[in-house]
mmCIF file of C-alpha atoms and ligand atoms in Angstrom:
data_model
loop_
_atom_site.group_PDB
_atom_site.id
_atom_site.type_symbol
_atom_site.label_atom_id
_atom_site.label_comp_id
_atom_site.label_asym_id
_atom_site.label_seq_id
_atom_site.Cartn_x
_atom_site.Cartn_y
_atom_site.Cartn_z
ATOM 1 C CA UNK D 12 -68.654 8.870 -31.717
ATOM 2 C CA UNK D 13 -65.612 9.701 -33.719
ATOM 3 C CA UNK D 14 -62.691 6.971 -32.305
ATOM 4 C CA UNK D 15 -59.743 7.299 -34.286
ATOM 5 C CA UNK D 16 -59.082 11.237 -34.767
ATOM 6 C CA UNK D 17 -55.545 12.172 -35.349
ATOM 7 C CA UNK D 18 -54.693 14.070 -32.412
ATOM 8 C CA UNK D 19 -56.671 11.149 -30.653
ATOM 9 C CA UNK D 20 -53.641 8.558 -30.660
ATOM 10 C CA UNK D 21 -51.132 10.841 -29.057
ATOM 11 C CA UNK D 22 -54.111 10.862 -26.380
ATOM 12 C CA UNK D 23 -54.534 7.552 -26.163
ATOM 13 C CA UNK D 24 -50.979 6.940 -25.228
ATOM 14 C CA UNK D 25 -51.025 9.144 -22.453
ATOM 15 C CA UNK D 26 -53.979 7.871 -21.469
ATOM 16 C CA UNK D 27 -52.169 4.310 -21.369
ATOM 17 C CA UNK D 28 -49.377 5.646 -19.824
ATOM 18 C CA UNK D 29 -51.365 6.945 -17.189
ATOM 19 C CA UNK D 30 -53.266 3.548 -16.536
ATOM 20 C CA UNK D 31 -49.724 2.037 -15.961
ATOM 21 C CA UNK D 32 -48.504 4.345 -13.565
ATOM 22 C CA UNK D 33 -51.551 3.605 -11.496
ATOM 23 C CA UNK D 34 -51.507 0.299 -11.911
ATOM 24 C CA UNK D 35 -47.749 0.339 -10.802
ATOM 25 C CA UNK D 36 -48.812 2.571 -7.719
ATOM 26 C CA UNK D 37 -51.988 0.728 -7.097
ATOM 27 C CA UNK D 38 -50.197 -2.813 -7.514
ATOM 28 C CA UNK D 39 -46.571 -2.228 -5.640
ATOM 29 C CA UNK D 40 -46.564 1.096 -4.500
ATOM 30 C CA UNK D 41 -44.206 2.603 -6.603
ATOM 31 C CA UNK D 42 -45.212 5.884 -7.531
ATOM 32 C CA UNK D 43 -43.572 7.526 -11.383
ATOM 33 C CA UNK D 44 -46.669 9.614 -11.655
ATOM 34 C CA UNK D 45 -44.779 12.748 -11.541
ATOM 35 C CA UNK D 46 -41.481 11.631 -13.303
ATOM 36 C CA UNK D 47 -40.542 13.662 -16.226
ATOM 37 C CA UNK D 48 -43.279 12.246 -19.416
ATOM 38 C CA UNK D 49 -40.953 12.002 -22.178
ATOM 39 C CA UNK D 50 -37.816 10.176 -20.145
ATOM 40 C CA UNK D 51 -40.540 7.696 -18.956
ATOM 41 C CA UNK D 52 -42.230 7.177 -22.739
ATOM 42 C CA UNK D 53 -39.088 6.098 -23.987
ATOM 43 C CA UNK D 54 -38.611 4.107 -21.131
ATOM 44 C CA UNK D 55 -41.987 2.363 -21.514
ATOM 45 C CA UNK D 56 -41.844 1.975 -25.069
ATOM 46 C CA UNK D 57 -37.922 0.160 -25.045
ATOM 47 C CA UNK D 58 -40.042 -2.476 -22.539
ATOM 48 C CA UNK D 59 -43.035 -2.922 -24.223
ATOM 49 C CA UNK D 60 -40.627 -3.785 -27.634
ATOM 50 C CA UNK D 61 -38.297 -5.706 -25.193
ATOM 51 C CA UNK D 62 -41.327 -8.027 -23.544
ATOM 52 C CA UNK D 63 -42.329 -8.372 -27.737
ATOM 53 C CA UNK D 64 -45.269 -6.558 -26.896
ATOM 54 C CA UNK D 65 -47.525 -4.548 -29.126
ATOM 55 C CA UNK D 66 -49.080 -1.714 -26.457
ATOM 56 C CA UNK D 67 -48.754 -0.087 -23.271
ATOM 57 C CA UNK D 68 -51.660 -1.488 -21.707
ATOM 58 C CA UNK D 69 -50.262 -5.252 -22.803
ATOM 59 C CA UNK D 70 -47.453 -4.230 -20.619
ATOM 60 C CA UNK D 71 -49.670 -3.168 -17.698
ATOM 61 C CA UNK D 72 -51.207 -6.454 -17.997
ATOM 62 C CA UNK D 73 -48.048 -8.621 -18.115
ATOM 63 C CA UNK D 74 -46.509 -6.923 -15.182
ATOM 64 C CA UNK D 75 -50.116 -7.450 -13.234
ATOM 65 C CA UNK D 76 -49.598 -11.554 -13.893
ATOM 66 C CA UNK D 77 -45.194 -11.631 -14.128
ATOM 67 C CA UNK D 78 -43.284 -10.387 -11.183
ATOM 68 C CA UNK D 79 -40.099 -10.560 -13.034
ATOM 69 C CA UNK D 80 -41.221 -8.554 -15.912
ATOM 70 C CA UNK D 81 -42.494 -6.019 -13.235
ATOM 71 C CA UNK D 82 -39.112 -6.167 -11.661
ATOM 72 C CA UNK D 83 -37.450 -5.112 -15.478
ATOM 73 C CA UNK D 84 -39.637 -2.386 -16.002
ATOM 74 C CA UNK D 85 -38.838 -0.668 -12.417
ATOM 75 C CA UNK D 86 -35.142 -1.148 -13.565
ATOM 76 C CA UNK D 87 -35.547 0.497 -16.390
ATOM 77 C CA UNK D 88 -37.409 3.610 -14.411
ATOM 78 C CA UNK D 89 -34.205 3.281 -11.880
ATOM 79 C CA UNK D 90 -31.649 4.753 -13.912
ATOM 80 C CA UNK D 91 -28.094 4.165 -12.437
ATOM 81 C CA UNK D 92 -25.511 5.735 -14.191
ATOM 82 C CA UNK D 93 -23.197 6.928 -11.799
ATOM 83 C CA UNK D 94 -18.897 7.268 -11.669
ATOM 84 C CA UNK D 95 -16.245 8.206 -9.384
ATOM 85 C CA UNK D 96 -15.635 11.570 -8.300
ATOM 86 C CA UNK D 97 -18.526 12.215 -11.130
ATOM 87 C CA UNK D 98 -17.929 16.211 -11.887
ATOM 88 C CA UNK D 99 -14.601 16.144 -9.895
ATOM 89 C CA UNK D 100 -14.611 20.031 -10.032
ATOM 90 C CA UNK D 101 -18.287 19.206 -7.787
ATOM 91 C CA UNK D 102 -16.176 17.546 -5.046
ATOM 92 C CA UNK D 103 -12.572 20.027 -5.759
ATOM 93 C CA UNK D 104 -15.574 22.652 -4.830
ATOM 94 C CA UNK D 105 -16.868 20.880 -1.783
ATOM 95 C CA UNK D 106 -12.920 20.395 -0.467
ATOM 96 C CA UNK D 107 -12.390 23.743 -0.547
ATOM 97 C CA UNK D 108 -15.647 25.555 0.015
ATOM 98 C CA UNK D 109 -17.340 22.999 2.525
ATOM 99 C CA UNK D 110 -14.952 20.980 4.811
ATOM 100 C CA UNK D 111 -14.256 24.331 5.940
ATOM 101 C CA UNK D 112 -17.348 24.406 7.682
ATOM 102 C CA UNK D 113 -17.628 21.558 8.252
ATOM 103 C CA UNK D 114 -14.713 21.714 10.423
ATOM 104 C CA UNK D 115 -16.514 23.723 12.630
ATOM 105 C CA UNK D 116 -19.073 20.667 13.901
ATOM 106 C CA UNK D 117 -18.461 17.938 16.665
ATOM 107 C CA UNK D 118 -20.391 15.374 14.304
ATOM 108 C CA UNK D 119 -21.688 15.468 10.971
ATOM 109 C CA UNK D 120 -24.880 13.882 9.230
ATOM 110 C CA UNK D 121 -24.197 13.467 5.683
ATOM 111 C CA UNK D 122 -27.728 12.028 3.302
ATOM 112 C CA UNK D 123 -26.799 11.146 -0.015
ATOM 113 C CA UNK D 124 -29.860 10.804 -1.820
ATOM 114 C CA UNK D 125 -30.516 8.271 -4.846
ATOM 115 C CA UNK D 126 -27.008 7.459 -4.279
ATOM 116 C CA UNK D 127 -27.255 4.101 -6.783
ATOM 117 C CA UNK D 128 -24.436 1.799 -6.750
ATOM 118 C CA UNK D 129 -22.427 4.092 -3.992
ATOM 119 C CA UNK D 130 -19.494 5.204 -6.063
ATOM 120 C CA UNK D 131 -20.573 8.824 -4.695
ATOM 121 C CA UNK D 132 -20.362 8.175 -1.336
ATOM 122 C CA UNK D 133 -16.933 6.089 -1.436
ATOM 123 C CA UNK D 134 -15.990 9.296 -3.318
ATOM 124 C CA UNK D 135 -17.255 11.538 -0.195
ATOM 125 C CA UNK D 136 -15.694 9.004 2.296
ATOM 126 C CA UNK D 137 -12.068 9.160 0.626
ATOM 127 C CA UNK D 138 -12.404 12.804 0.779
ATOM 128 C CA UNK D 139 -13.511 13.381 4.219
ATOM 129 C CA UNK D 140 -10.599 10.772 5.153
ATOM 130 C CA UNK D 141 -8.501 12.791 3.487
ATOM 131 C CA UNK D 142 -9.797 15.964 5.135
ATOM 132 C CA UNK D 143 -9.616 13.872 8.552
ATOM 133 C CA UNK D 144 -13.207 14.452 9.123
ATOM 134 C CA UNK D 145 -14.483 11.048 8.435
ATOM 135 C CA UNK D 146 -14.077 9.498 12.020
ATOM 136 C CA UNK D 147 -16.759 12.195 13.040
ATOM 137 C CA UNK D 148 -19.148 11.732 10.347
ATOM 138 C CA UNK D 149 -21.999 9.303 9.412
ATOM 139 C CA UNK D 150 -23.129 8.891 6.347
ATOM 140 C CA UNK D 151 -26.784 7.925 5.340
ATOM 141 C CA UNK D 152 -26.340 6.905 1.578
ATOM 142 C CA UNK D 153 -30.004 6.294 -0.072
ATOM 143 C CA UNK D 154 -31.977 4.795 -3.180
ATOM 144 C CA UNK D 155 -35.160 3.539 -3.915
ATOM 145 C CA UNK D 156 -33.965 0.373 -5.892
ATOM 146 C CA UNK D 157 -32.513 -2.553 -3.401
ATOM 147 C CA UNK D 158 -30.663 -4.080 -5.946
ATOM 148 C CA UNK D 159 -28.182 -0.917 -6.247
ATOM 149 C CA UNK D 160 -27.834 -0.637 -2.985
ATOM 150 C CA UNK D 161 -26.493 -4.188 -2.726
ATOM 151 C CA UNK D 162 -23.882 -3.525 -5.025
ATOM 152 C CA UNK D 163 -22.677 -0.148 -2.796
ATOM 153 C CA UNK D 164 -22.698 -2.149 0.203
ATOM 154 C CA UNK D 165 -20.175 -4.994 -1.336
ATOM 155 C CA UNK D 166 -18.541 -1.684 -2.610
ATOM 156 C CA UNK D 167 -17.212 -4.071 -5.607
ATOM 157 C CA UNK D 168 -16.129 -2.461 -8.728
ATOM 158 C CA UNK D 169 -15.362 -3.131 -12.562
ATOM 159 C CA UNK D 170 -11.578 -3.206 -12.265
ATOM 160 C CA UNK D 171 -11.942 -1.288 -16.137
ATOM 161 C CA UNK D 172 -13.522 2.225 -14.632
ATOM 162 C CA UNK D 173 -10.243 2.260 -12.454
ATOM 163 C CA UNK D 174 -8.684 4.187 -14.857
ATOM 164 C CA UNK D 175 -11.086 7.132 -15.415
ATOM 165 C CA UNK D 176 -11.969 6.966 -11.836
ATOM 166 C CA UNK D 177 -8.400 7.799 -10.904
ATOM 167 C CA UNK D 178 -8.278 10.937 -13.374
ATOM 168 C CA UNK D 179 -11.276 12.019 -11.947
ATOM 169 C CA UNK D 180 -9.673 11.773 -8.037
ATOM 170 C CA UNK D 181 -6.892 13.640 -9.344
ATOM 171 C CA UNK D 182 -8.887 16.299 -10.566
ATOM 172 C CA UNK D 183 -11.108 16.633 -7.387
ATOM 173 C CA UNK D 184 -8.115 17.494 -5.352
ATOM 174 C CA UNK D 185 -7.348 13.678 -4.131
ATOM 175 C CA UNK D 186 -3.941 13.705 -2.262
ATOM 176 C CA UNK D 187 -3.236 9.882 -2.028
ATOM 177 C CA UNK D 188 -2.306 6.778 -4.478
ATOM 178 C CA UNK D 189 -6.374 6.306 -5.418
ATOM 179 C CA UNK D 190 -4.909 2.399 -5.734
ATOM 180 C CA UNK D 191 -4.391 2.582 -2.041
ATOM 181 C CA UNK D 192 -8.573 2.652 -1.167
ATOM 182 C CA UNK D 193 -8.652 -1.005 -3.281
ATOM 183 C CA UNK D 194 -7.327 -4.240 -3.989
ATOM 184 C CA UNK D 195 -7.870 -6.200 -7.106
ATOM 185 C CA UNK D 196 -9.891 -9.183 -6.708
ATOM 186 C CA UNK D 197 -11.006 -11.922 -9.006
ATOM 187 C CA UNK D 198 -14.597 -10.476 -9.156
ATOM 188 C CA UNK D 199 -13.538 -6.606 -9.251
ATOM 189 C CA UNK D 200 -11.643 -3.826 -7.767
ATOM 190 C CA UNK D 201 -12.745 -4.066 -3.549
ATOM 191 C CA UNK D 202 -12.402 -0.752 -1.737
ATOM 192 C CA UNK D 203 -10.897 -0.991 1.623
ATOM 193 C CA UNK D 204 -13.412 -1.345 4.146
ATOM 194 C CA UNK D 205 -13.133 1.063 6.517
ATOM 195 C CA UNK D 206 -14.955 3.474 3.811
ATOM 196 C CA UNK D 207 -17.983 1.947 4.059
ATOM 197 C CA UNK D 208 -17.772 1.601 8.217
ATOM 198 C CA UNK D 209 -19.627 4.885 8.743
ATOM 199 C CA UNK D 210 -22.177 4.307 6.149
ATOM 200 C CA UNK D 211 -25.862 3.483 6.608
ATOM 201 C CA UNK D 212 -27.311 1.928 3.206
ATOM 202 C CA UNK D 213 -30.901 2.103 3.513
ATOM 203 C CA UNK D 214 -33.718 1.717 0.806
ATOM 204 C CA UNK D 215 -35.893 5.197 0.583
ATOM 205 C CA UNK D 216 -37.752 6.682 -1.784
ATOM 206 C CA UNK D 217 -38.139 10.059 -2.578
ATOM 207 C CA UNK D 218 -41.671 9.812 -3.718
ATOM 208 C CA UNK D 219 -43.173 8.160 -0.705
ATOM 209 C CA UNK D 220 -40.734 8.335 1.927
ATOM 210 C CA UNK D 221 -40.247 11.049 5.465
ATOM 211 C CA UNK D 222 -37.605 12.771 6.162
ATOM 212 C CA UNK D 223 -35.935 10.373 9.036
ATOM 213 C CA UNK D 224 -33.002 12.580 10.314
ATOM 214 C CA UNK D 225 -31.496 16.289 10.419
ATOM 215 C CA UNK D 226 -28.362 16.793 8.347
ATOM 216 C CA UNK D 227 -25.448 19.085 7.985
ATOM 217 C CA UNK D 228 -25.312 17.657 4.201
ATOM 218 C CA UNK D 229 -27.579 16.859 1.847
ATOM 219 C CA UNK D 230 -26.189 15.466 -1.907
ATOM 220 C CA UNK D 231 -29.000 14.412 -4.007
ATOM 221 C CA UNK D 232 -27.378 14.781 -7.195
ATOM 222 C CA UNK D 233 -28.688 13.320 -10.938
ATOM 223 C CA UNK D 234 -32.179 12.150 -9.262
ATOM 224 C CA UNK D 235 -34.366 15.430 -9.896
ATOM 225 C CA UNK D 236 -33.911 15.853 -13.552
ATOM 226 C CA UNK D 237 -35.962 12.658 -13.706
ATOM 227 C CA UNK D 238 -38.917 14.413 -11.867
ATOM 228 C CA UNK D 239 -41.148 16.904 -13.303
ATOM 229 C CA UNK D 240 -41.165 20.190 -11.689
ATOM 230 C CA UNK D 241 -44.404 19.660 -9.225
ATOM 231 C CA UNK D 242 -42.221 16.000 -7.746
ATOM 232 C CA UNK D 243 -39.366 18.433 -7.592
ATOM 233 C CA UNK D 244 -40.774 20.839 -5.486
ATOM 234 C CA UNK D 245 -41.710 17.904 -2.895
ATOM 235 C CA UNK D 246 -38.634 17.191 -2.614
ATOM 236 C CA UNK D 247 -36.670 20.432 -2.676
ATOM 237 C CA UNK D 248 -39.476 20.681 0.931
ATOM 238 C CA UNK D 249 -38.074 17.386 2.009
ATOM 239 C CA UNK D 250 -34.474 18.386 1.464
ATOM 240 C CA UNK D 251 -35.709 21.963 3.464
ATOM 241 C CA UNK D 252 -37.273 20.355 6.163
ATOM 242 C CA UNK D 253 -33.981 17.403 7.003
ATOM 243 C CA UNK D 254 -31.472 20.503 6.296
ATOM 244 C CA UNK D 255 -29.856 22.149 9.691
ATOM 245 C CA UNK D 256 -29.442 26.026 9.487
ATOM 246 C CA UNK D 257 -26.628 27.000 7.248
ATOM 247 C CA UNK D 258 -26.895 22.866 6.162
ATOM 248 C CA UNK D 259 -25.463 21.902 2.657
ATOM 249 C CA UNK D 260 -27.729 21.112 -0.229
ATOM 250 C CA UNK D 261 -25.572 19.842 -3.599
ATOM 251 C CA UNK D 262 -27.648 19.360 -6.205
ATOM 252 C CA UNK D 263 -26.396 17.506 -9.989
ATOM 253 C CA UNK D 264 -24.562 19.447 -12.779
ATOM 254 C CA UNK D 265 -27.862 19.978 -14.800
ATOM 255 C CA UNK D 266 -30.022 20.863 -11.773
ATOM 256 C CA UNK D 267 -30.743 23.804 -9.917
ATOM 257 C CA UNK D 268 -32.147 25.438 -6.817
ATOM 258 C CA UNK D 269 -32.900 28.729 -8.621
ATOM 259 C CA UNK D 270 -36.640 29.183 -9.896
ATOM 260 C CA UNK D 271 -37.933 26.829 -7.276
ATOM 261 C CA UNK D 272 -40.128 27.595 -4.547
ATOM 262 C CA UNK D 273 -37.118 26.866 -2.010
ATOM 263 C CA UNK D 274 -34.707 29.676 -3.636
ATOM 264 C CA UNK D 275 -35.134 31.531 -1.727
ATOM 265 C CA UNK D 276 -34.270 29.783 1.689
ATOM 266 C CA UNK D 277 -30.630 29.412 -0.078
ATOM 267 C CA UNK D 278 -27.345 31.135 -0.823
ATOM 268 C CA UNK D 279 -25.340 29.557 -3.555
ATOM 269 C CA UNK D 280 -21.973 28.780 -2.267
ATOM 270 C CA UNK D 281 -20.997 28.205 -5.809
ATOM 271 C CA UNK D 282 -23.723 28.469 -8.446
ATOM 272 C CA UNK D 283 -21.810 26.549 -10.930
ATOM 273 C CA UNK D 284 -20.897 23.428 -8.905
ATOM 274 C CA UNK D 285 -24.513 23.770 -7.598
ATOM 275 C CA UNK D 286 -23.606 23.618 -4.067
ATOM 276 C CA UNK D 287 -26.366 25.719 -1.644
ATOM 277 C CA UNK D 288 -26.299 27.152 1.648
ATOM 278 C CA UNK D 289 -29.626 27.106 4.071
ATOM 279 C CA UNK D 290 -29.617 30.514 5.366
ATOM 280 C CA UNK D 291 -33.815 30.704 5.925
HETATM 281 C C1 SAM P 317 -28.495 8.625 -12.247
HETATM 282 S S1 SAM P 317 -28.444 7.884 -10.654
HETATM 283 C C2 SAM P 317 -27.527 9.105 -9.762
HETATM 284 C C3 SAM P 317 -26.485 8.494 -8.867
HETATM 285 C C4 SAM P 317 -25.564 9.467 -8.166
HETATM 286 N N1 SAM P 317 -26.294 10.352 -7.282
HETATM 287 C C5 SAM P 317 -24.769 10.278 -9.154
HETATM 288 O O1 SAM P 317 -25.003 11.475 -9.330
HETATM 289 O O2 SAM P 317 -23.896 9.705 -9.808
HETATM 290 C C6 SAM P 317 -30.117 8.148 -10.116
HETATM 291 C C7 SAM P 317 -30.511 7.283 -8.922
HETATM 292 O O3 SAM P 317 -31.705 7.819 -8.370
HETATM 293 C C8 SAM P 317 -32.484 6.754 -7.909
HETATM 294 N N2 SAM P 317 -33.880 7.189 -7.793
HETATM 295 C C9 SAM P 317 -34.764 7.461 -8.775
HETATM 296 N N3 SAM P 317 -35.962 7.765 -8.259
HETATM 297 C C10 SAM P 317 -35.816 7.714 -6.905
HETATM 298 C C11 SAM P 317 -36.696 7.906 -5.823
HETATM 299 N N4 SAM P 317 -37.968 8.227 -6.016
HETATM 300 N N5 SAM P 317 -36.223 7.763 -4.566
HETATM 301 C C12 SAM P 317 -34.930 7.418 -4.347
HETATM 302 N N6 SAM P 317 -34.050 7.182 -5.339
HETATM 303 C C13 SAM P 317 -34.487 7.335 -6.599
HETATM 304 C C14 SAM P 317 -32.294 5.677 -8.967
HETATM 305 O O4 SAM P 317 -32.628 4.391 -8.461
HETATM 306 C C15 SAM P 317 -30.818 5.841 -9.298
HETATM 307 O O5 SAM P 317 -30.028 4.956 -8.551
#
């Protein structure tokens, strides 16, 4: 038997990579099978070399025996970048293209999906306020990782993203002071409460989770580039399935509907802000 070949190594580490993932899934029930390889290589490697490990399958072991290391590594799978009004021409778009129709329903269900530290959803909140829709709406805001969703439900900001944050509610169309949603505080910037009254946060995950309502609005934006293309067809049938009829899928600036097995069941209501109607 021939054990180190060249091509073998590259081999080996997916074959590592693999055990991990089960291991993960087998141990804790988190499930990265099917997230995009490469993101989650890097990902694995930056923990092994931050735990001063020397291989994948030390890692698998450490996480087996230390809860906290286990803890770090489904951070680092949890990636949480998120802003204010992030794309503002996204939510300019949906102000002009979708509160229209919205408009035209007693009560809406809004599911924002992977929705991180909630700076979307006080985004959608100020706008529907704005739009006076927001005494009619609920919103279910999302994520697999419960220490994110703490953080939205405090709705506690770095006072130093004010700045950016208010350019970017400027350019989505905002029509008030965007210093009038917050006060400063000693800890942060604290939006004004009755943004987050309507909101559900809830812990769900994508992977393993039902669909657990029907929606007039579905924003799942900057979660599917993550998954490789067989996770993101589950999902795009998840997102089908808790849609209404002529329901709102907006998707993230680098995602798309198109060349999926769901493209079909949509109209684009703009193809560049990657906002879809369900018309089938
Ligand atoms: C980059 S953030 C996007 C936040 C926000 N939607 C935005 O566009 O700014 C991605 C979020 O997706 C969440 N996520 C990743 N996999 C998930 C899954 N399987 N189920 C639910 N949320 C997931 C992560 O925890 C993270 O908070």
């Amino acid at each position: 038997m021939t054990i180190y070949q060249e091509d073998s190594i590259e081999d080996l580490e997916k074959f590592e990579i693999e055990l991990l993932l089960q291991g993960l899934y087998a141990w804790c029930g988190y499930d990265f099978r099917n997230y995009a390889f490469n993101s989650l290589r890097r990902r694995i490697w930056h923990r092994v070399h931050s735990e001063r490990l020397s291989s994948i399958t030390g890692l698998l072991e450490k996480i087996l025996h230390d809860p906290a290391c286990l803890k770090r590594l489904i951070a680092d799978f949890s990636i949480n970048v998120t802003e204010m009004f992030r794309d503002p021409s996204f939510f300019l778009s949906f102000r002009e293209n979708i509160v229209p129709l919205l408009r035209t329903y007693p009560s809406i269900r809004i599911w924002h999906a992977g929705c991180s530290t909630g700076e979307e959803v006080y985004s959608m909140a100020m706008l529907l306020h704005e739009e006076g829709l927001y005494e009619k709406t609920k919103i279910y805001a999302t994520d697999m990782n419960a220490d994110v969703l703490k953080i939205a439900k405090a709705g506690l900001f770095p006072l130093g993203n004010m700045r950016k944050y208010t350019n970017n509610y400027l350019a989505a169309g905002g029509r008030k002071a965007f210093s009038d949603y917050y006060s400063v505080t000693n800890n942060g910037v604290k939006f004004n409460s009755f943004l987050s009254k309507n909101v559900v946060f809830a812990q769900h995950n994508l992977v393993t989770d039902r669909s657990f309502n029907e929606f007039q609005v579905i924003l799942c934006r900057n979660v599917l580039i993550y998954f490789n293309k067989a996770l993101q067809e589950k999902v795009h049938s998840l997102f089908y399935e808790s849609l209404c009829m002529f329901g709102i899928l907006g998707l993230g600036d680098k995602e798309t509907i198109k060349y999926t097995q769901k493209a079909d069941c949509y109209e684009a209501i703009s193809q560049s802000e990657k906002l879809y109607k369900k018309v089938n």
